[in-house]
mmCIF file with all atom_site columns, C-alpha atoms in Angstrom:
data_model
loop_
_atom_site.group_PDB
_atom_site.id
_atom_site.type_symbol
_atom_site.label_atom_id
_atom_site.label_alt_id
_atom_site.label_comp_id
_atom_site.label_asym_id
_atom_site.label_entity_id
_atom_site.label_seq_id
_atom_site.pdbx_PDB_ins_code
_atom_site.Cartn_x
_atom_site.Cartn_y
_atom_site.Cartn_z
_atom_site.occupancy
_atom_site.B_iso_or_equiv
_atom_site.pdbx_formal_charge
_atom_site.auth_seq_id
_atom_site.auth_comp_id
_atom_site.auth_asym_id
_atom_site.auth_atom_id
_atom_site.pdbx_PDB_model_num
ATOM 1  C CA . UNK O 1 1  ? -16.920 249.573 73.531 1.00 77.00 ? 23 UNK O CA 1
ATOM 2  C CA . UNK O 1 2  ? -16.796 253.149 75.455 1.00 84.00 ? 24 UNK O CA 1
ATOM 3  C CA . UNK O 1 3  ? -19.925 254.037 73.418 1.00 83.00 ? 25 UNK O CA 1
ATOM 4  C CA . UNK O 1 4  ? -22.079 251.637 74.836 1.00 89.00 ? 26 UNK O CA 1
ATOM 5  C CA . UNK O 1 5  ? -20.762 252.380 78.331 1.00 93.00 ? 27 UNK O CA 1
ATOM 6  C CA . UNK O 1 6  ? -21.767 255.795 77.636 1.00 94.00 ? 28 UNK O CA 1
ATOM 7  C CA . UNK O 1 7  ? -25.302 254.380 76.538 1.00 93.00 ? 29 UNK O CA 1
ATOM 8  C CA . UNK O 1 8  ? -25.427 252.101 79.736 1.00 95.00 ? 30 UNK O CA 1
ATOM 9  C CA . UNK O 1 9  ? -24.654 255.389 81.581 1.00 95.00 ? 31 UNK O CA 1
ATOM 10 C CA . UNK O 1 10 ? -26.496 257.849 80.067 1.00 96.00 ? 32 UNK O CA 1
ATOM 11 C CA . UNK O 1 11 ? -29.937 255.478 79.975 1.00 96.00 ? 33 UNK O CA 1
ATOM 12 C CA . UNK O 1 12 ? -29.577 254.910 83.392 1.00 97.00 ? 34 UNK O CA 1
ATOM 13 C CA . UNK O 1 13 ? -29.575 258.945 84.618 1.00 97.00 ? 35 UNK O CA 1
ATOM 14 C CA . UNK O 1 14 ? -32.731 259.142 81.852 1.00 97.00 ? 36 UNK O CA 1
ATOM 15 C CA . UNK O 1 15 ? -34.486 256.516 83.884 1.00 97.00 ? 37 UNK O CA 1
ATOM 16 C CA . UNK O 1 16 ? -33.645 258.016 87.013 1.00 97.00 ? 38 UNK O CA 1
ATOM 17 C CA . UNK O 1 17 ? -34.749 261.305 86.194 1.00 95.00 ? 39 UNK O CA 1
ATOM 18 C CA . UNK O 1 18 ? -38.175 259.576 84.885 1.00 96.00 ? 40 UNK O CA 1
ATOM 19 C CA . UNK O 1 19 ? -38.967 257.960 87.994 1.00 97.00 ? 41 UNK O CA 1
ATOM 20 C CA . UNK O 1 20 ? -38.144 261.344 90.051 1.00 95.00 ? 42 UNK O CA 1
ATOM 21 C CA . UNK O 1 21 ? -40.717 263.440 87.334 1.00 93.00 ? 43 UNK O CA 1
ATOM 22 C CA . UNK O 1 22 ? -43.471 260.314 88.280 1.00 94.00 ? 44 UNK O CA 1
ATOM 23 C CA . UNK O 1 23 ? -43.365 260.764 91.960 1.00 95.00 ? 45 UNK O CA 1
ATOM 24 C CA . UNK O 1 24 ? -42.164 264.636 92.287 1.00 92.00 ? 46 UNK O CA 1
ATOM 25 C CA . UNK O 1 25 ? -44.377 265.545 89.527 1.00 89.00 ? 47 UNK O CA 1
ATOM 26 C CA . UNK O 1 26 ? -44.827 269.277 91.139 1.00 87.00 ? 48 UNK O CA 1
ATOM 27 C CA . UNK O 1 27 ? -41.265 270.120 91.818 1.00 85.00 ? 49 UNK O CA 1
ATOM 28 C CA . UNK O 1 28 ? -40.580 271.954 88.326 1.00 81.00 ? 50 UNK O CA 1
ATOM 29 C CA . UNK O 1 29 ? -43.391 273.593 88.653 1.00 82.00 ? 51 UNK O CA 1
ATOM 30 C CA . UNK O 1 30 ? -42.389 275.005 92.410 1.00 78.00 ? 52 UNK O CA 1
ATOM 31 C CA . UNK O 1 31 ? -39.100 276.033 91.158 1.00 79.00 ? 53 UNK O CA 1
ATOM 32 C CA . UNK O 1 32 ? -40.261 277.672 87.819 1.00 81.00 ? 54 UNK O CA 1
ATOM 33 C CA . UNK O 1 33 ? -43.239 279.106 88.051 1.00 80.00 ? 55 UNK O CA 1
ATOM 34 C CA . UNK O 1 34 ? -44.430 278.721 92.029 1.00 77.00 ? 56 UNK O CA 1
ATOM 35 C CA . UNK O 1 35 ? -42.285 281.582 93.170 1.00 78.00 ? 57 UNK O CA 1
ATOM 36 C CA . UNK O 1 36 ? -44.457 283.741 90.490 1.00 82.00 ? 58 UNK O CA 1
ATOM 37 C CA . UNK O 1 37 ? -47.668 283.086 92.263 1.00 80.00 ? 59 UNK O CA 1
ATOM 38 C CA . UNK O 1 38 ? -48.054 285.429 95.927 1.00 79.00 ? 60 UNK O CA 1
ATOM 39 C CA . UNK O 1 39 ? -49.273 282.505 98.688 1.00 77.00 ? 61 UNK O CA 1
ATOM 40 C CA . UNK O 1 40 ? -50.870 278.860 98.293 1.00 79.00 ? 62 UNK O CA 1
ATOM 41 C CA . UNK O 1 41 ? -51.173 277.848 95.121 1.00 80.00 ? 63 UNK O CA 1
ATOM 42 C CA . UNK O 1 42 ? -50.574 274.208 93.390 1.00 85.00 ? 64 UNK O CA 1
ATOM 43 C CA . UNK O 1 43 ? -50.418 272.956 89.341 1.00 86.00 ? 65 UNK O CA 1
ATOM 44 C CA . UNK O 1 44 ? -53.190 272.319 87.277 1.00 87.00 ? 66 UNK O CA 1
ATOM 45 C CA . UNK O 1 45 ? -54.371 268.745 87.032 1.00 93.00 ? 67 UNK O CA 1
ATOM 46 C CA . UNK O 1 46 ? -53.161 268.238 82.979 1.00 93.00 ? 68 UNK O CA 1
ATOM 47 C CA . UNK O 1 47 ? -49.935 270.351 83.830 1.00 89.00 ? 69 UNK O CA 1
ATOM 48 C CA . UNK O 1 48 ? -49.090 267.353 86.584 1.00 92.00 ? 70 UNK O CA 1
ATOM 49 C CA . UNK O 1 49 ? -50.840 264.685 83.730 1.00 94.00 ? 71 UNK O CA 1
ATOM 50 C CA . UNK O 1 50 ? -48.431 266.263 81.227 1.00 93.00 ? 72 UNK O CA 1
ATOM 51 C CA . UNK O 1 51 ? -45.413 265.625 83.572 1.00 92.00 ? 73 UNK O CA 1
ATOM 52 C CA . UNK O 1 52 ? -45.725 262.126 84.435 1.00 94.00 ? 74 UNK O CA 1
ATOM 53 C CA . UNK O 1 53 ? -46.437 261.328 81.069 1.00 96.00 ? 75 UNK O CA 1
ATOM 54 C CA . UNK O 1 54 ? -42.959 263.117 80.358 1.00 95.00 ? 76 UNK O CA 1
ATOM 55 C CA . UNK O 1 55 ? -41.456 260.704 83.312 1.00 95.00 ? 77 UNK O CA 1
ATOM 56 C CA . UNK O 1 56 ? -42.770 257.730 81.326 1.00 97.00 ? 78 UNK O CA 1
ATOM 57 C CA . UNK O 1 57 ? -41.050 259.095 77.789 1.00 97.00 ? 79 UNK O CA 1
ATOM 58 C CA . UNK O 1 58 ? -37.882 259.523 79.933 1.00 97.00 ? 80 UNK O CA 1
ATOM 59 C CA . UNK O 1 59 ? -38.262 255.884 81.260 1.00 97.00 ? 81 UNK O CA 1
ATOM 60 C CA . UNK O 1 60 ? -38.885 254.414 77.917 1.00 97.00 ? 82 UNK O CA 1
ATOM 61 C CA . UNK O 1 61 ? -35.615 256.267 76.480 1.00 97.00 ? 83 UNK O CA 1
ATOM 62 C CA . UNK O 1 62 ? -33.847 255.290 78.638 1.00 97.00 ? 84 UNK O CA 1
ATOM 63 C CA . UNK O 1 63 ? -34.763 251.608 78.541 1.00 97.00 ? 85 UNK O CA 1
ATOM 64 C CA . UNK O 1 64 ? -33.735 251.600 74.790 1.00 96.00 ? 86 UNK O CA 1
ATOM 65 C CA . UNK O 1 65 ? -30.574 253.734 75.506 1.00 96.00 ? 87 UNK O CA 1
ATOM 66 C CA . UNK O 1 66 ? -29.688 250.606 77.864 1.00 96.00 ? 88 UNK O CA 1
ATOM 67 C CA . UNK O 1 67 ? -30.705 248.514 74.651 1.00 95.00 ? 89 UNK O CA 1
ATOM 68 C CA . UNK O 1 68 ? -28.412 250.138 72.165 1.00 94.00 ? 90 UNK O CA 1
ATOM 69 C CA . UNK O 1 69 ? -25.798 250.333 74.895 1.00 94.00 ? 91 UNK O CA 1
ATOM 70 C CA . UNK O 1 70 ? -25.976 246.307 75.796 1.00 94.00 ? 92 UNK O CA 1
ATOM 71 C CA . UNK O 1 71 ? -25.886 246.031 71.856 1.00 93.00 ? 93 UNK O CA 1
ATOM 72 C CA . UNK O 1 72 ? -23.188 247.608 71.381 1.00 92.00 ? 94 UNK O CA 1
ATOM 73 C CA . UNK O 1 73 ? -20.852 245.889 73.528 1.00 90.00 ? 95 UNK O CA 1
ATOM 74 C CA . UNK O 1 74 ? -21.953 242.522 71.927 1.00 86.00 ? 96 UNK O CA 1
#
């Protein structure tokens, strides 16, 4: 039973963290690498493709985290 409270848990902060990456696609890239570059200067188009296709893994993970986690209180 704590298991899949865990799961419920866990697949909801995955989720939540995919969403963020969709619509903040640029933050990571601000904190990791934008401080590198000296004055305006923005991601490459496939490095902000390659995100939000990292937000929708994260969704679907988390989706069947909250699977296994239903299924497991059953």
């Amino acid at each position: 039973m704590f298991g899949g409270i865990i799961f419920l848990i866990f697949g909801l902060s995955i989720i939540a963290f995919g969403i963020y990456t969709r619509k903040n696609p640029t933050f990571g890239w601000r904190m990791n690498e934008g401080w590198k570059v000296k004055g305006d200067s923005e991601p490459s188009d496939s490095y902000i493709d390659s995100i939000k296709f990292t937000g929708i893994i994260a969704i679907s993970v988390g989706a069947l985290m909250i699977i296994l986690g239903i299924l497991m209180l059953l």
